[in-house]
């Protein structure tokens, strides 16, 4: 069982890792870049669970909205009006979903972490794509079909994030039991 100080420290560390993940950018030839942010969001939900996972990722988003340049393209309250802001909301919901799924599945198995990661993927993209569609068609006044919004996630974002789902499950199956054992002896 984690003590209050341990919980706060873990939440802060995971929030920092999500922020750092926004700046670990992997350039892809003839395309944009890919970040590791989603990997850290998934790991946050896997390690901290639904409640602390939400607190951690929401802290990261809050720090960015206050004005610290922790988002991939800066920070500040005006970020709410970017079509991509929905993915940040999706990250918060994904941390919750991943933690909730793992609470139900309980066993420390690769397949359980993978199912939870895919759940986080689904939640993130459901919220992110919907927000992007709404923002483009209303606030940005750029009439765009949902099909175009969805296709904008290929060939880089969705396939890359599916790969990160697998990577998070591989990492979590080793990390989570180790972290739990460390907490027992702290």
Short mmCIF file of C-alpha atoms in Angstrom, two decimals:
data_model
loop_
_atom_site.label_atom_id
_atom_site.label_comp_id
_atom_site.label_asym_id
_atom_site.label_seq_id
_atom_site.Cartn_x
_atom_site.Cartn_y
_atom_site.Cartn_z
CA UNK A 1 0.00 0.00 0.00
CA UNK A 2 1.42 3.37 -1.00
CA UNK A 3 1.62 6.12 1.56
CA UNK A 4 0.36 9.61 0.78
CA UNK A 5 3.85 10.95 0.02
CA UNK A 6 4.57 7.99 -2.25
CA UNK A 7 1.30 8.53 -4.12
CA UNK A 8 2.04 12.22 -4.64
CA UNK A 9 5.56 11.45 -5.81
CA UNK A 10 4.41 8.75 -8.23
CA UNK A 11 1.70 11.04 -9.62
CA UNK A 12 4.22 13.82 -10.13
CA UNK A 13 6.75 11.48 -11.75
CA UNK A 14 4.17 10.04 -14.12
CA UNK A 15 2.88 13.54 -15.01
CA UNK A 16 6.48 14.56 -15.75
CA UNK A 17 7.00 11.48 -17.92
CA UNK A 18 3.85 12.27 -19.93
CA UNK A 19 5.23 15.78 -20.45
CA UNK A 20 8.66 14.50 -21.40
CA UNK A 21 7.01 12.03 -23.77
CA UNK A 22 5.57 14.97 -25.74
CA UNK A 23 9.13 16.03 -26.54
CA UNK A 24 10.58 12.61 -27.31
CA UNK A 25 9.90 13.02 -30.99
CA UNK A 26 10.74 10.36 -33.52
CA UNK A 27 10.97 11.89 -37.00
CA UNK A 28 9.32 9.85 -39.72
CA UNK A 29 10.64 10.45 -43.27
CA UNK A 30 8.20 12.29 -45.54
CA UNK A 31 5.81 12.78 -42.64
CA UNK A 32 5.60 14.60 -39.37
CA UNK A 33 7.05 13.23 -36.15
CA UNK A 34 5.79 10.70 -33.65
CA UNK A 35 5.98 11.14 -29.86
CA UNK A 36 6.11 8.69 -26.95
CA UNK A 37 3.51 10.61 -24.94
CA UNK A 38 0.78 8.01 -25.37
CA UNK A 39 3.12 5.28 -24.07
CA UNK A 40 3.55 7.19 -20.81
CA UNK A 41 -0.20 7.84 -20.53
CA UNK A 42 -0.85 4.10 -20.79
CA UNK A 43 1.89 3.26 -18.30
CA UNK A 44 0.50 5.86 -15.90
CA UNK A 45 -2.88 4.13 -15.87
CA UNK A 46 -1.23 0.71 -15.56
CA UNK A 47 1.07 1.67 -12.71
CA UNK A 48 -1.10 4.08 -10.73
CA UNK A 49 -4.57 2.74 -11.41
CA UNK A 50 -7.68 4.64 -12.40
CA UNK A 51 -7.87 7.25 -9.62
CA UNK A 52 -4.21 8.23 -9.35
CA UNK A 53 -3.77 7.84 -13.11
CA UNK A 54 -6.44 10.47 -13.71
CA UNK A 55 -4.91 12.77 -11.09
CA UNK A 56 -1.48 12.43 -12.68
CA UNK A 57 -2.51 13.02 -16.31
CA UNK A 58 -4.97 15.78 -15.32
CA UNK A 59 -2.11 17.47 -13.44
CA UNK A 60 -0.02 17.39 -16.61
CA UNK A 61 -2.88 18.89 -18.65
CA UNK A 62 -3.54 21.50 -15.96
CA UNK A 63 0.12 22.56 -15.88
CA UNK A 64 0.00 23.00 -19.65
CA UNK A 65 -3.22 25.00 -19.57
CA UNK A 66 -1.80 27.32 -16.91
CA UNK A 67 0.84 28.27 -19.46
CA UNK A 68 3.85 26.02 -19.03
CA UNK A 69 4.96 24.82 -22.49
CA UNK A 70 4.60 21.11 -21.75
CA UNK A 71 2.37 20.22 -24.69
CA UNK A 72 3.92 19.13 -27.99
CA UNK A 73 3.10 22.57 -29.46
CA UNK A 74 3.42 24.79 -26.37
CA UNK A 75 0.93 25.54 -23.63
CA UNK A 76 -1.62 28.03 -22.34
CA UNK A 77 -5.39 28.18 -22.03
CA UNK A 78 -5.72 28.96 -25.76
CA UNK A 79 -4.66 25.35 -26.39
CA UNK A 80 -8.30 24.41 -25.72
CA UNK A 81 -9.15 25.86 -29.12
CA UNK A 82 -6.70 23.63 -31.00
CA UNK A 83 -8.37 20.70 -32.76
CA UNK A 84 -5.80 18.37 -31.18
CA UNK A 85 -6.74 19.32 -27.59
CA UNK A 86 -9.31 16.53 -27.53
CA UNK A 87 -6.47 14.02 -27.41
CA UNK A 88 -5.28 15.57 -24.14
CA UNK A 89 -8.78 15.14 -22.72
CA UNK A 90 -8.67 11.62 -24.11
CA UNK A 91 -5.40 10.99 -22.27
CA UNK A 92 -7.08 11.74 -18.95
CA UNK A 93 -9.97 9.41 -19.77
CA UNK A 94 -7.55 6.76 -21.06
CA UNK A 95 -5.60 6.71 -17.78
CA UNK A 96 -8.90 6.06 -16.02
CA UNK A 97 -10.01 3.39 -18.52
CA UNK A 98 -6.69 1.54 -18.38
CA UNK A 99 -6.72 1.51 -14.56
CA UNK A 100 -10.39 0.45 -14.42
CA UNK A 101 -9.90 -2.39 -16.91
CA UNK A 102 -6.89 -3.68 -14.99
CA UNK A 103 -8.85 -3.52 -11.72
CA UNK A 104 -11.40 -5.88 -13.24
CA UNK A 105 -8.83 -8.22 -14.83
CA UNK A 106 -6.50 -8.16 -11.80
CA UNK A 107 -3.95 -10.77 -12.93
CA UNK A 108 -0.49 -9.61 -13.97
CA UNK A 109 -0.62 -11.00 -17.50
CA UNK A 110 0.56 -9.52 -20.79
CA UNK A 111 -2.86 -10.07 -22.37
CA UNK A 112 -4.59 -8.10 -19.59
CA UNK A 113 -2.25 -5.15 -20.02
CA UNK A 114 -2.75 -5.33 -23.77
CA UNK A 115 -6.54 -5.33 -23.41
CA UNK A 116 -6.28 -2.33 -21.05
CA UNK A 117 -3.97 -0.52 -23.48
CA UNK A 118 -6.37 -1.10 -26.37
CA UNK A 119 -9.16 0.23 -24.15
CA UNK A 120 -7.08 3.36 -23.53
CA UNK A 121 -6.42 3.64 -27.27
CA UNK A 122 -10.14 3.43 -28.05
CA UNK A 123 -11.05 6.03 -25.42
CA UNK A 124 -8.29 8.43 -26.49
CA UNK A 125 -9.17 8.30 -30.17
CA UNK A 126 -12.94 8.41 -29.58
CA UNK A 127 -12.59 11.65 -27.64
CA UNK A 128 -9.74 13.07 -29.73
CA UNK A 129 -11.38 12.50 -33.11
CA UNK A 130 -14.78 13.75 -31.95
CA UNK A 131 -13.25 16.92 -30.47
CA UNK A 132 -11.18 17.50 -33.62
CA UNK A 133 -14.24 17.07 -35.84
CA UNK A 134 -16.31 19.48 -33.74
CA UNK A 135 -13.54 22.10 -33.54
CA UNK A 136 -12.80 21.99 -37.27
CA UNK A 137 -16.46 22.26 -38.23
CA UNK A 138 -17.51 24.89 -35.69
CA UNK A 139 -14.76 26.97 -34.12
CA UNK A 140 -12.23 26.78 -36.97
CA UNK A 141 -14.98 27.03 -39.60
CA UNK A 142 -13.26 24.41 -41.76
CA UNK A 143 -16.00 22.05 -42.96
CA UNK A 144 -14.45 18.60 -42.68
CA UNK A 145 -16.08 15.19 -42.84
CA UNK A 146 -15.49 12.73 -40.02
CA UNK A 147 -13.96 10.38 -42.59
CA UNK A 148 -11.25 12.94 -43.38
CA UNK A 149 -10.61 13.49 -39.66
CA UNK A 150 -10.24 9.74 -39.21
CA UNK A 151 -7.97 9.37 -42.25
CA UNK A 152 -5.72 12.11 -40.88
CA UNK A 153 -4.61 9.58 -38.24
CA UNK A 154 -3.02 7.35 -40.87
CA UNK A 155 -0.41 6.17 -41.70
CA UNK A 156 1.44 7.49 -38.64
CA UNK A 157 -0.66 8.19 -35.53
CA UNK A 158 -2.99 5.23 -35.11
CA UNK A 159 -0.55 2.52 -36.22
CA UNK A 160 2.17 4.08 -34.07
CA UNK A 161 -0.09 4.27 -31.03
CA UNK A 162 -1.17 0.65 -31.54
CA UNK A 163 2.52 -0.25 -31.45
CA UNK A 164 2.83 1.76 -28.21
CA UNK A 165 -0.08 -0.27 -26.77
CA UNK A 166 1.98 -3.43 -27.28
CA UNK A 167 5.11 -1.78 -25.87
CA UNK A 168 3.25 -0.56 -22.77
CA UNK A 169 1.95 -4.08 -22.10
CA UNK A 170 5.47 -5.53 -22.47
CA UNK A 171 6.88 -2.94 -20.07
CA UNK A 172 4.03 -3.12 -17.55
CA UNK A 173 4.09 -6.88 -17.14
CA UNK A 174 7.64 -6.48 -15.75
CA UNK A 175 7.41 -3.04 -14.11
CA UNK A 176 4.14 -3.23 -12.19
CA UNK A 177 5.06 -6.27 -10.04
CA UNK A 178 8.49 -4.78 -9.38
CA UNK A 179 6.99 -1.45 -8.29
CA UNK A 180 4.46 -3.22 -6.07
CA UNK A 181 7.22 -5.20 -4.37
CA UNK A 182 9.24 -2.01 -3.85
CA UNK A 183 6.18 -0.35 -2.23
CA UNK A 184 5.78 -3.28 0.16
CA UNK A 185 9.31 -2.73 1.48
CA UNK A 186 9.20 1.07 1.57
#
